[in-house]
C-alpha cells in the first residue's frame, strides 16, 4: 500500500483522501446523525437509579430504542412512570426492548406504549406487563400481514393495523378475520366504505359479544352490497348496543347480525329486480335499446351473484 500511497517521496493526495480521510468523514457523519438521548432524560435516569448496573442498563436500552426509531416523547413517560412505580432497571430495559423491536418491525407503537402506561397506572407487576406486551405485539404482527395485503400505506395503514389488532383483542376469531380481509381484497363494491370502517365495525361487533362467523358473514354481505353506506354500520352498532330493534329478545347480538344480513340480501335482490325491469323496459322501446351505459353498469353491478 505504501508503494501506491507514496510517490517520489510524497503522499499521493487522491489515494490519501480515498483511503484515509473519506472513511473517517463517513464514520464521523454517522455518529453525528445517530439519534441520542437528551441530557434531560439522561440526568433523570442518572439521578433516580442508584445501582450503576441498572442505570447503565436503562441508558443502554433507551439509547437503542431511540436508534431504532422510537421517539423520546414515547420513551420518557415510560421511564418516568416506571421510576415512580419503583420498577427496577431490568424491567424498564425489557419494556424499552419491546418498543425497539416493534419499531424495527415497523409496527405501530401507540398500542404498545399505551399498554405499558395502562399497566403502570394500575400498578401491575413488570412481568405481567411484559407478558401483555408480547400479546399486543403478536396481534399487531398478524394485523400487519393482513393489512399490507390490501396495499394501504401511511396513516391509513397504521390505523387499519391498530383496528385489526383491536378486533382480535375484542374476541374476533383470527380465521374469521382472514375471511373479512379476503372479502375486502376481492370486493368490487362501488360503495363508499373504507377498509378502516369495516374493521371498526368488526371490532365493535366483537366487543358486543357477537359470534366471529356472524361478524365475518355480515362484513362480506356489506362489502358485496353496492348500496351499502356508513349508515348501515351505524344502525347495526346502535342495535347491538341495545338501543333499538324491537321483537328480538334480550337483544341477542347474533340475532341482530342475522337480521341485518337479511336486510342487505333483500336490498341486493330489490336492486337486481329493479335493474332487470329497467333493462326489459329499455329493450321494448327500440331494437337497439335506449338505456344509457351508466344504467347498464348499475344493473349488472346490483346482483352480487
PDB file of C-alpha atoms in Angstrom:
ATOM      1  CA  UNK A   1       0.000   0.000   0.000  1.00  0.00           C
ATOM      2  CA  UNK A   2       2.867   2.368   0.791  1.00  0.00           C
ATOM      3  CA  UNK A   3       4.101   1.954  -2.768  1.00  0.00           C
ATOM      4  CA  UNK A   4       0.860   3.451  -4.116  1.00  0.00           C
ATOM      5  CA  UNK A   5       0.284   5.955  -1.323  1.00  0.00           C
ATOM      6  CA  UNK A   6       3.778   7.489  -1.527  1.00  0.00           C
ATOM      7  CA  UNK A   7       5.100   8.528  -4.933  1.00  0.00           C
ATOM      8  CA  UNK A   8       8.610  10.023  -5.278  1.00  0.00           C
ATOM      9  CA  UNK A   9       8.751  10.571  -1.538  1.00  0.00           C
ATOM     10  CA  UNK A  10       5.435  12.447  -1.469  1.00  0.00           C
ATOM     11  CA  UNK A  11       1.961  11.362  -0.367  1.00  0.00           C
ATOM     12  CA  UNK A  12      -0.438  10.753  -3.236  1.00  0.00           C
ATOM     13  CA  UNK A  13      -3.250  13.193  -2.280  1.00  0.00           C
ATOM     14  CA  UNK A  14      -6.004  11.356  -4.171  1.00  0.00           C
ATOM     15  CA  UNK A  15      -5.301   7.956  -2.644  1.00  0.00           C
ATOM     16  CA  UNK A  16      -4.819   9.530   0.776  1.00  0.00           C
ATOM     17  CA  UNK A  17      -8.262  11.148   0.547  1.00  0.00           C
ATOM     18  CA  UNK A  18      -9.981   7.977  -0.658  1.00  0.00           C
ATOM     19  CA  UNK A  19      -8.326   5.524   1.713  1.00  0.00           C
ATOM     20  CA  UNK A  20      -7.952   7.509   4.917  1.00  0.00           C
ATOM     21  CA  UNK A  21      -9.861  10.785   5.018  1.00  0.00           C
ATOM     22  CA  UNK A  22     -13.142   9.625   3.425  1.00  0.00           C
ATOM     23  CA  UNK A  23     -13.738   6.693   5.818  1.00  0.00           C
ATOM     24  CA  UNK A  24     -13.094   8.992   8.772  1.00  0.00           C
ATOM     25  CA  UNK A  25     -15.604  11.519   7.447  1.00  0.00           C
ATOM     26  CA  UNK A  26     -18.232   8.800   6.914  1.00  0.00           C
ATOM     27  CA  UNK A  27     -17.763   7.451  10.432  1.00  0.00           C
ATOM     28  CA  UNK A  28     -17.921  10.933  11.890  1.00  0.00           C
ATOM     29  CA  UNK A  29     -21.099  11.769   9.937  1.00  0.00           C
ATOM     30  CA  UNK A  30     -22.760   8.529  11.014  1.00  0.00           C
ATOM     31  CA  UNK A  31     -22.002   9.196  14.634  1.00  0.00           C
ATOM     32  CA  UNK A  32     -23.318  12.743  14.406  1.00  0.00           C
ATOM     33  CA  UNK A  33     -26.504  11.634  12.621  1.00  0.00           C
ATOM     34  CA  UNK A  34     -27.332   8.847  15.086  1.00  0.00           C
ATOM     35  CA  UNK A  35     -30.134   9.966  17.419  1.00  0.00           C
ATOM     36  CA  UNK A  36     -29.231  10.085  21.076  1.00  0.00           C
ATOM     37  CA  UNK A  37     -30.975  10.627  24.388  1.00  0.00           C
ATOM     38  CA  UNK A  38     -31.424  14.168  25.609  1.00  0.00           C
ATOM     39  CA  UNK A  39     -29.349  15.383  28.538  1.00  0.00           C
ATOM     40  CA  UNK A  40     -32.575  15.918  30.499  1.00  0.00           C
ATOM     41  CA  UNK A  41     -33.611  12.279  30.268  1.00  0.00           C
ATOM     42  CA  UNK A  42     -30.082  11.072  30.919  1.00  0.00           C
ATOM     43  CA  UNK A  43     -29.930  13.241  34.024  1.00  0.00           C
ATOM     44  CA  UNK A  44     -33.235  11.911  35.294  1.00  0.00           C
ATOM     45  CA  UNK A  45     -32.103   8.309  34.863  1.00  0.00           C
ATOM     46  CA  UNK A  46     -28.758   9.005  36.499  1.00  0.00           C
ATOM     47  CA  UNK A  47     -30.399  10.831  39.408  1.00  0.00           C
ATOM     48  CA  UNK A  48     -33.074   8.247  40.234  1.00  0.00           C
ATOM     49  CA  UNK A  49     -31.392   4.870  39.656  1.00  0.00           C
ATOM     50  CA  UNK A  50     -28.808   4.234  42.343  1.00  0.00           C
ATOM     51  CA  UNK A  51     -27.404   0.961  41.047  1.00  0.00           C
ATOM     52  CA  UNK A  52     -24.691   1.610  38.431  1.00  0.00           C
ATOM     53  CA  UNK A  53     -25.504  -1.668  36.660  1.00  0.00           C
ATOM     54  CA  UNK A  54     -29.240  -0.968  36.433  1.00  0.00           C
ATOM     55  CA  UNK A  55     -28.620   2.661  35.481  1.00  0.00           C
ATOM     56  CA  UNK A  56     -26.331   1.615  32.645  1.00  0.00           C
ATOM     57  CA  UNK A  57     -28.887  -0.980  31.509  1.00  0.00           C
ATOM     58  CA  UNK A  58     -31.648   1.636  31.247  1.00  0.00           C
ATOM     59  CA  UNK A  59     -29.381   4.123  29.462  1.00  0.00           C
ATOM     60  CA  UNK A  60     -28.217   1.454  27.031  1.00  0.00           C
ATOM     61  CA  UNK A  61     -31.745   0.221  26.198  1.00  0.00           C
ATOM     62  CA  UNK A  62     -33.146   3.746  25.975  1.00  0.00           C
ATOM     63  CA  UNK A  63     -30.421   4.764  23.532  1.00  0.00           C
ATOM     64  CA  UNK A  64     -31.005   1.586  21.494  1.00  0.00           C
ATOM     65  CA  UNK A  65     -34.740   2.331  21.344  1.00  0.00           C
ATOM     66  CA  UNK A  66     -34.058   5.854  20.071  1.00  0.00           C
ATOM     67  CA  UNK A  67     -31.714   4.499  17.404  1.00  0.00           C
ATOM     68  CA  UNK A  68     -34.427   2.024  16.393  1.00  0.00           C
ATOM     69  CA  UNK A  69     -36.749   4.931  15.698  1.00  0.00           C
ATOM     70  CA  UNK A  70     -38.704   5.263  18.954  1.00  0.00           C
ATOM     71  CA  UNK A  71     -39.178   8.945  19.718  1.00  0.00           C
ATOM     72  CA  UNK A  72     -38.058  10.189  23.098  1.00  0.00           C
ATOM     73  CA  UNK A  73     -41.602  11.514  23.623  1.00  0.00           C
ATOM     74  CA  UNK A  74     -42.630   7.849  23.801  1.00  0.00           C
ATOM     75  CA  UNK A  75     -39.686   6.656  25.901  1.00  0.00           C
ATOM     76  CA  UNK A  76     -39.624   9.405  28.530  1.00  0.00           C
ATOM     77  CA  UNK A  77     -43.113   8.813  30.029  1.00  0.00           C
ATOM     78  CA  UNK A  78     -42.422   5.061  30.210  1.00  0.00           C
ATOM     79  CA  UNK A  79     -39.180   5.617  32.118  1.00  0.00           C
ATOM     80  CA  UNK A  80     -40.608   8.336  34.369  1.00  0.00           C
ATOM     81  CA  UNK A  81     -43.727   6.358  35.333  1.00  0.00           C
ATOM     82  CA  UNK A  82     -41.670   3.186  35.836  1.00  0.00           C
ATOM     83  CA  UNK A  83     -39.305   5.007  38.184  1.00  0.00           C
ATOM     84  CA  UNK A  84     -42.276   6.477  40.020  1.00  0.00           C
ATOM     85  CA  UNK A  85     -43.696   2.972  40.489  1.00  0.00           C
ATOM     86  CA  UNK A  86     -40.377   1.561  41.689  1.00  0.00           C
ATOM     87  CA  UNK A  87     -39.810  -0.639  38.634  1.00  0.00           C
ATOM     88  CA  UNK A  88     -36.216  -1.839  38.508  1.00  0.00           C
ATOM     89  CA  UNK A  89     -33.757  -1.091  35.766  1.00  0.00           C
ATOM     90  CA  UNK A  90     -34.058  -4.596  34.326  1.00  0.00           C
ATOM     91  CA  UNK A  91     -37.831  -4.273  33.996  1.00  0.00           C
ATOM     92  CA  UNK A  92     -37.554  -0.842  32.390  1.00  0.00           C
ATOM     93  CA  UNK A  93     -34.950  -2.182  29.988  1.00  0.00           C
ATOM     94  CA  UNK A  94     -37.206  -5.048  28.912  1.00  0.00           C
ATOM     95  CA  UNK A  95     -40.078  -2.658  28.170  1.00  0.00           C
ATOM     96  CA  UNK A  96     -37.767  -0.479  26.094  1.00  0.00           C
ATOM     97  CA  UNK A  97     -36.544  -3.561  24.226  1.00  0.00           C
ATOM     98  CA  UNK A  98     -40.122  -4.401  23.229  1.00  0.00           C
ATOM     99  CA  UNK A  99     -40.614  -0.852  21.919  1.00  0.00           C
ATOM    100  CA  UNK A 100     -37.333  -1.006  19.973  1.00  0.00           C
ATOM    101  CA  UNK A 101     -38.180  -4.402  18.450  1.00  0.00           C
ATOM    102  CA  UNK A 102     -41.638  -3.181  17.423  1.00  0.00           C
ATOM    103  CA  UNK A 103     -40.174  -0.080  15.794  1.00  0.00           C
ATOM    104  CA  UNK A 104     -37.669  -2.163  13.851  1.00  0.00           C
ATOM    105  CA  UNK A 105     -40.573  -4.288  12.552  1.00  0.00           C
ATOM    106  CA  UNK A 106     -42.440  -1.120  11.543  1.00  0.00           C
ATOM    107  CA  UNK A 107     -45.301  -1.845  13.930  1.00  0.00           C
ATOM    108  CA  UNK A 108     -47.480   0.966  15.334  1.00  0.00           C
ATOM    109  CA  UNK A 109     -46.023   1.923  18.706  1.00  0.00           C
ATOM    110  CA  UNK A 110     -49.155   3.540  20.139  1.00  0.00           C
ATOM    111  CA  UNK A 111     -50.821   0.306  21.342  1.00  0.00           C
ATOM    112  CA  UNK A 112     -47.575  -0.949  22.904  1.00  0.00           C
ATOM    113  CA  UNK A 113     -46.743   2.297  24.697  1.00  0.00           C
ATOM    114  CA  UNK A 114     -50.391   2.584  25.721  1.00  0.00           C
ATOM    115  CA  UNK A 115     -50.372  -0.911  27.230  1.00  0.00           C
ATOM    116  CA  UNK A 116     -47.214  -0.093  29.193  1.00  0.00           C
ATOM    117  CA  UNK A 117     -48.730   3.095  30.607  1.00  0.00           C
ATOM    118  CA  UNK A 118     -52.007   1.309  31.369  1.00  0.00           C
ATOM    119  CA  UNK A 119     -50.185  -1.396  33.302  1.00  0.00           C
ATOM    120  CA  UNK A 120     -48.100   1.129  35.209  1.00  0.00           C
ATOM    121  CA  UNK A 121     -51.161   3.221  36.040  1.00  0.00           C
ATOM    122  CA  UNK A 122     -52.829   0.112  37.511  1.00  0.00           C
ATOM    123  CA  UNK A 123     -49.632  -0.811  39.398  1.00  0.00           C
ATOM    124  CA  UNK A 124     -49.415  -4.106  37.519  1.00  0.00           C
ATOM    125  CA  UNK A 125     -46.180  -6.018  38.070  1.00  0.00           C
ATOM    126  CA  UNK A 126     -43.498  -5.638  35.427  1.00  0.00           C
ATOM    127  CA  UNK A 127     -43.554  -9.340  34.500  1.00  0.00           C
ATOM    128  CA  UNK A 128     -47.307  -9.142  33.823  1.00  0.00           C
ATOM    129  CA  UNK A 129     -46.772  -6.021  31.725  1.00  0.00           C
ATOM    130  CA  UNK A 130     -44.112  -7.768  29.634  1.00  0.00           C
ATOM    131  CA  UNK A 131     -46.424 -10.738  29.020  1.00  0.00           C
ATOM    132  CA  UNK A 132     -49.212  -8.364  27.982  1.00  0.00           C
ATOM    133  CA  UNK A 133     -46.832  -6.561  25.619  1.00  0.00           C
ATOM    134  CA  UNK A 134     -45.907  -9.847  23.956  1.00  0.00           C
ATOM    135  CA  UNK A 135     -49.593 -10.488  23.253  1.00  0.00           C
ATOM    136  CA  UNK A 136     -50.081  -6.963  21.896  1.00  0.00           C
ATOM    137  CA  UNK A 137     -47.055  -7.336  19.635  1.00  0.00           C
ATOM    138  CA  UNK A 138     -48.270 -10.709  18.365  1.00  0.00           C
ATOM    139  CA  UNK A 139     -51.667  -9.218  17.440  1.00  0.00           C
ATOM    140  CA  UNK A 140     -50.007  -6.291  15.695  1.00  0.00           C
ATOM    141  CA  UNK A 141     -47.715  -8.573  13.681  1.00  0.00           C
ATOM    142  CA  UNK A 142     -50.679 -10.632  12.487  1.00  0.00           C
ATOM    143  CA  UNK A 143     -52.549  -7.441  11.630  1.00  0.00           C
ATOM    144  CA  UNK A 144     -49.622  -6.117   9.594  1.00  0.00           C
ATOM    145  CA  UNK A 145     -49.687  -9.195   7.391  1.00  0.00           C
ATOM    146  CA  UNK A 146     -53.407  -8.800   6.771  1.00  0.00           C
ATOM    147  CA  UNK A 147     -53.419  -5.027   6.240  1.00  0.00           C
ATOM    148  CA  UNK A 148     -50.471  -4.988   3.854  1.00  0.00           C
ATOM    149  CA  UNK A 149     -52.328  -7.431   1.623  1.00  0.00           C
ATOM    150  CA  UNK A 150     -54.692  -4.573   0.800  1.00  0.00           C
ATOM    151  CA  UNK A 151     -51.857  -2.288  -0.235  1.00  0.00           C
ATOM    152  CA  UNK A 152     -52.737   0.525   2.168  1.00  0.00           C
ATOM    153  CA  UNK A 153     -49.918   2.856   3.169  1.00  0.00           C
ATOM    154  CA  UNK A 154     -49.090   5.720   5.504  1.00  0.00           C
ATOM    155  CA  UNK A 155     -51.540   6.743   8.214  1.00  0.00           C
ATOM    156  CA  UNK A 156     -54.289   4.540   6.780  1.00  0.00           C
ATOM    157  CA  UNK A 157     -52.029   1.522   7.121  1.00  0.00           C
ATOM    158  CA  UNK A 158     -51.298   2.295  10.776  1.00  0.00           C
ATOM    159  CA  UNK A 159     -54.958   2.938  11.596  1.00  0.00           C
ATOM    160  CA  UNK A 160     -56.032  -0.295   9.905  1.00  0.00           C
ATOM    161  CA  UNK A 161     -53.391  -2.329  11.745  1.00  0.00           C
ATOM    162  CA  UNK A 162     -54.438  -0.862  15.102  1.00  0.00           C
ATOM    163  CA  UNK A 163     -58.153  -1.508  14.488  1.00  0.00           C
ATOM    164  CA  UNK A 164     -57.434  -5.049  13.309  1.00  0.00           C
ATOM    165  CA  UNK A 165     -55.366  -5.797  16.402  1.00  0.00           C
ATOM    166  CA  UNK A 166     -58.160  -4.272  18.469  1.00  0.00           C
ATOM    167  CA  UNK A 167     -60.682  -6.609  16.844  1.00  0.00           C
ATOM    168  CA  UNK A 168     -58.544  -9.608  17.821  1.00  0.00           C
ATOM    169  CA  UNK A 169     -58.290  -8.291  21.368  1.00  0.00           C
ATOM    170  CA  UNK A 170     -62.080  -7.859  21.421  1.00  0.00           C
ATOM    171  CA  UNK A 171     -62.525 -11.553  20.648  1.00  0.00           C
ATOM    172  CA  UNK A 172     -62.627 -11.774  16.857  1.00  0.00           C
ATOM    173  CA  UNK A 173     -61.527 -15.224  15.696  1.00  0.00           C
ATOM    174  CA  UNK A 174     -58.413 -14.993  13.531  1.00  0.00           C
ATOM    175  CA  UNK A 175     -59.685 -17.298  10.798  1.00  0.00           C
ATOM    176  CA  UNK A 176     -62.927 -15.322  10.555  1.00  0.00           C
ATOM    177  CA  UNK A 177     -60.857 -12.149  10.427  1.00  0.00           C
ATOM    178  CA  UNK A 178     -58.935 -13.516   7.448  1.00  0.00           C
ATOM    179  CA  UNK A 179     -62.255 -14.120   5.693  1.00  0.00           C
ATOM    180  CA  UNK A 180     -63.129 -10.445   6.227  1.00  0.00           C
ATOM    181  CA  UNK A 181     -59.829  -9.390   4.679  1.00  0.00           C
ATOM    182  CA  UNK A 182     -60.341 -11.786   1.781  1.00  0.00           C
ATOM    183  CA  UNK A 183     -63.730 -10.169   1.154  1.00  0.00           C
ATOM    184  CA  UNK A 184     -62.186  -6.677   1.285  1.00  0.00           C
ATOM    185  CA  UNK A 185     -59.406  -7.715  -1.104  1.00  0.00           C
ATOM    186  CA  UNK A 186     -61.810  -9.290  -3.597  1.00  0.00           C
ATOM    187  CA  UNK A 187     -64.660  -6.824  -3.191  1.00  0.00           C
ATOM    188  CA  UNK A 188     -65.633  -4.842  -6.266  1.00  0.00           C
ATOM    189  CA  UNK A 189     -68.297  -2.844  -4.459  1.00  0.00           C
ATOM    190  CA  UNK A 190     -68.978   0.690  -5.599  1.00  0.00           C
ATOM    191  CA  UNK A 191     -69.929   1.641  -2.039  1.00  0.00           C
ATOM    192  CA  UNK A 192     -68.218   4.378  -0.109  1.00  0.00           C
ATOM    193  CA  UNK A 193     -66.924   2.352   2.854  1.00  0.00           C
ATOM    194  CA  UNK A 194     -63.197   2.237   3.538  1.00  0.00           C
ATOM    195  CA  UNK A 195     -61.428  -0.848   4.969  1.00  0.00           C
ATOM    196  CA  UNK A 196     -60.913   1.050   8.222  1.00  0.00           C
ATOM    197  CA  UNK A 197     -64.685   1.494   8.582  1.00  0.00           C
ATOM    198  CA  UNK A 198     -65.273  -2.215   8.012  1.00  0.00           C
ATOM    199  CA  UNK A 199     -62.652  -3.078  10.618  1.00  0.00           C
ATOM    200  CA  UNK A 200     -64.063  -0.598  13.145  1.00  0.00           C
ATOM    201  CA  UNK A 201     -67.389  -2.399  12.773  1.00  0.00           C
ATOM    202  CA  UNK A 202     -65.722  -5.801  13.213  1.00  0.00           C
ATOM    203  CA  UNK A 203     -64.002  -4.651  16.400  1.00  0.00           C
ATOM    204  CA  UNK A 204     -67.137  -3.091  17.844  1.00  0.00           C
ATOM    205  CA  UNK A 205     -69.381  -6.065  16.991  1.00  0.00           C
ATOM    206  CA  UNK A 206     -66.838  -8.452  18.532  1.00  0.00           C
ATOM    207  CA  UNK A 207     -66.771  -6.284  21.619  1.00  0.00           C
ATOM    208  CA  UNK A 208     -70.544  -6.665  21.956  1.00  0.00           C
ATOM    209  CA  UNK A 209     -70.067 -10.431  22.063  1.00  0.00           C
ATOM    210  CA  UNK A 210     -71.169 -11.319  18.539  1.00  0.00           C
ATOM    211  CA  UNK A 211     -70.021 -14.628  17.083  1.00  0.00           C
ATOM    212  CA  UNK A 212     -66.975 -14.154  14.845  1.00  0.00           C
ATOM    213  CA  UNK A 213     -68.524 -16.131  11.983  1.00  0.00           C
ATOM    214  CA  UNK A 214     -71.631 -13.923  12.068  1.00  0.00           C
ATOM    215  CA  UNK A 215     -69.472 -10.805  12.060  1.00  0.00           C
ATOM    216  CA  UNK A 216     -67.480 -12.136   9.106  1.00  0.00           C
ATOM    217  CA  UNK A 217     -70.684 -13.030   7.238  1.00  0.00           C
ATOM    218  CA  UNK A 218     -72.141  -9.572   7.813  1.00  0.00           C
ATOM    219  CA  UNK A 219     -68.910  -7.886   6.705  1.00  0.00           C
ATOM    220  CA  UNK A 220     -68.905  -9.927   3.477  1.00  0.00           C
ATOM    221  CA  UNK A 221     -72.556  -9.075   2.814  1.00  0.00           C
ATOM    222  CA  UNK A 222     -71.848  -5.413   3.482  1.00  0.00           C
ATOM    223  CA  UNK A 223     -68.915  -5.387   1.066  1.00  0.00           C
ATOM    224  CA  UNK A 224     -70.852  -7.208  -1.675  1.00  0.00           C
ATOM    225  CA  UNK A 225     -73.848  -4.866  -1.429  1.00  0.00           C
ATOM    226  CA  UNK A 226     -73.259  -1.906  -3.754  1.00  0.00           C
ATOM    227  CA  UNK A 227     -75.799   0.197  -1.883  1.00  0.00           C
ATOM    228  CA  UNK A 228     -74.091  -0.027   1.466  1.00  0.00           C
ATOM    229  CA  UNK A 229     -73.058   3.086   3.313  1.00  0.00           C
ATOM    230  CA  UNK A 230     -71.792   4.167   6.706  1.00  0.00           C
ATOM    231  CA  UNK A 231     -75.372   4.462   7.957  1.00  0.00           C
ATOM    232  CA  UNK A 232     -75.729   0.660   7.757  1.00  0.00           C
ATOM    233  CA  UNK A 233     -72.862   0.218  10.210  1.00  0.00           C
ATOM    234  CA  UNK A 234     -74.127   2.968  12.497  1.00  0.00           C
ATOM    235  CA  UNK A 235     -77.556   1.335  12.669  1.00  0.00           C
ATOM    236  CA  UNK A 236     -76.030  -2.073  13.375  1.00  0.00           C
ATOM    237  CA  UNK A 237     -73.941  -0.727  16.245  1.00  0.00           C
ATOM    238  CA  UNK A 238     -76.970   1.081  17.686  1.00  0.00           C
ATOM    239  CA  UNK A 239     -78.889  -2.167  17.611  1.00  0.00           C
ATOM    240  CA  UNK A 240     -76.034  -4.100  19.178  1.00  0.00           C
ATOM    241  CA  UNK A 241     -75.795  -1.563  21.971  1.00  0.00           C
ATOM    242  CA  UNK A 242     -79.397  -2.424  22.849  1.00  0.00           C
ATOM    243  CA  UNK A 243     -80.970   0.938  21.990  1.00  0.00           C
ATOM    244  CA  UNK A 244     -83.165  -0.384  19.204  1.00  0.00           C
ATOM    245  CA  UNK A 245     -84.530  -3.466  17.475  1.00  0.00           C
ATOM    246  CA  UNK A 246     -87.980  -4.396  18.699  1.00  0.00           C
ATOM    247  CA  UNK A 247     -89.038  -8.022  18.749  1.00  0.00           C
ATOM    248  CA  UNK A 248     -85.644  -9.571  19.493  1.00  0.00           C
ATOM    249  CA  UNK A 249     -85.495 -10.992  22.985  1.00  0.00           C
ATOM    250  CA  UNK A 250     -82.575  -9.794  25.076  1.00  0.00           C
ATOM    251  CA  UNK A 251     -81.057  -8.107  22.007  1.00  0.00           C
ATOM    252  CA  UNK A 252     -79.002 -11.190  21.167  1.00  0.00           C
ATOM    253  CA  UNK A 253     -76.062  -9.924  19.050  1.00  0.00           C
ATOM    254  CA  UNK A 254     -76.111 -12.902  16.674  1.00  0.00           C
ATOM    255  CA  UNK A 255     -79.839 -12.479  16.003  1.00  0.00           C
ATOM    256  CA  UNK A 256     -79.293  -8.790  15.323  1.00  0.00           C
ATOM    257  CA  UNK A 257     -76.494  -9.560  12.872  1.00  0.00           C
ATOM    258  CA  UNK A 258     -78.636 -12.118  11.058  1.00  0.00           C
ATOM    259  CA  UNK A 259     -81.437  -9.553  10.678  1.00  0.00           C
ATOM    260  CA  UNK A 260     -79.000  -7.049   9.203  1.00  0.00           C
ATOM    261  CA  UNK A 261     -77.579  -9.689   6.851  1.00  0.00           C
ATOM    262  CA  UNK A 262     -81.136 -10.463   5.671  1.00  0.00           C
ATOM    263  CA  UNK A 263     -81.760  -6.753   5.114  1.00  0.00           C
ATOM    264  CA  UNK A 264     -78.634  -6.454   2.977  1.00  0.00           C
ATOM    265  CA  UNK A 265     -79.625  -9.529   0.959  1.00  0.00           C
ATOM    266  CA  UNK A 266     -83.117  -8.119   0.426  1.00  0.00           C
ATOM    267  CA  UNK A 267     -81.583  -4.838  -0.716  1.00  0.00           C
ATOM    268  CA  UNK A 268     -79.456  -6.731  -3.240  1.00  0.00           C
ATOM    269  CA  UNK A 269     -82.446  -8.641  -4.594  1.00  0.00           C
ATOM    270  CA  UNK A 270     -84.506  -5.477  -4.883  1.00  0.00           C
ATOM    271  CA  UNK A 271     -81.687  -3.777  -6.744  1.00  0.00           C
ATOM    272  CA  UNK A 272     -81.343  -6.719  -9.121  1.00  0.00           C
ATOM    273  CA  UNK A 273     -85.128  -6.821  -9.782  1.00  0.00           C
ATOM    274  CA  UNK A 274     -85.222  -3.090 -10.471  1.00  0.00           C
ATOM    275  CA  UNK A 275     -82.271  -3.377 -12.831  1.00  0.00           C
ATOM    276  CA  UNK A 276     -83.916  -6.264 -14.714  1.00  0.00           C
ATOM    277  CA  UNK A 277     -87.142  -4.293 -15.071  1.00  0.00           C
ATOM    278  CA  UNK A 278     -85.268  -1.288 -16.433  1.00  0.00           C
ATOM    279  CA  UNK A 279     -83.446  -3.447 -18.980  1.00  0.00           C
ATOM    280  CA  UNK A 280     -86.696  -5.030 -20.175  1.00  0.00           C
ATOM    281  CA  UNK A 281     -88.319  -1.609 -20.465  1.00  0.00           C
ATOM    282  CA  UNK A 282     -85.386  -0.255 -22.423  1.00  0.00           C
ATOM    283  CA  UNK A 283     -85.383  -3.277 -24.715  1.00  0.00           C
ATOM    284  CA  UNK A 284     -89.041  -2.775 -25.597  1.00  0.00           C
ATOM    285  CA  UNK A 285     -88.600   0.829 -26.678  1.00  0.00           C
ATOM    286  CA  UNK A 286     -86.360   0.150 -29.639  1.00  0.00           C
ATOM    287  CA  UNK A 287     -84.439  -2.625 -31.244  1.00  0.00           C
ATOM    288  CA  UNK A 288     -81.120  -1.240 -30.073  1.00  0.00           C
ATOM    289  CA  UNK A 289     -82.368  -0.176 -26.641  1.00  0.00           C
ATOM    290  CA  UNK A 290     -82.232   3.363 -25.339  1.00  0.00           C
ATOM    291  CA  UNK A 291     -80.706   2.717 -21.897  1.00  0.00           C
ATOM    292  CA  UNK A 292     -77.533   4.605 -21.121  1.00  0.00           C
ATOM    293  CA  UNK A 293     -74.245   2.889 -20.400  1.00  0.00           C
ATOM    294  CA  UNK A 294     -74.442   4.130 -16.819  1.00  0.00           C
ATOM    295  CA  UNK A 295     -77.796   2.387 -16.260  1.00  0.00           C
ATOM    296  CA  UNK A 296     -76.418  -0.840 -17.722  1.00  0.00           C
ATOM    297  CA  UNK A 297     -73.472  -0.641 -15.354  1.00  0.00           C
ATOM    298  CA  UNK A 298     -75.736  -0.219 -12.351  1.00  0.00           C
ATOM    299  CA  UNK A 299     -77.910  -3.117 -13.430  1.00  0.00           C
ATOM    300  CA  UNK A 300     -75.027  -5.514 -13.847  1.00  0.00           C
ATOM    301  CA  UNK A 301     -73.486  -4.494 -10.535  1.00  0.00           C
ATOM    302  CA  UNK A 302     -76.644  -4.827  -8.483  1.00  0.00           C
ATOM    303  CA  UNK A 303     -76.558  -8.619  -8.310  1.00  0.00           C
ATOM    304  CA  UNK A 304     -73.595  -9.873  -6.255  1.00  0.00           C
ATOM    305  CA  UNK A 305     -74.091 -13.396  -7.567  1.00  0.00           C
TER     306      UNK A 305
END
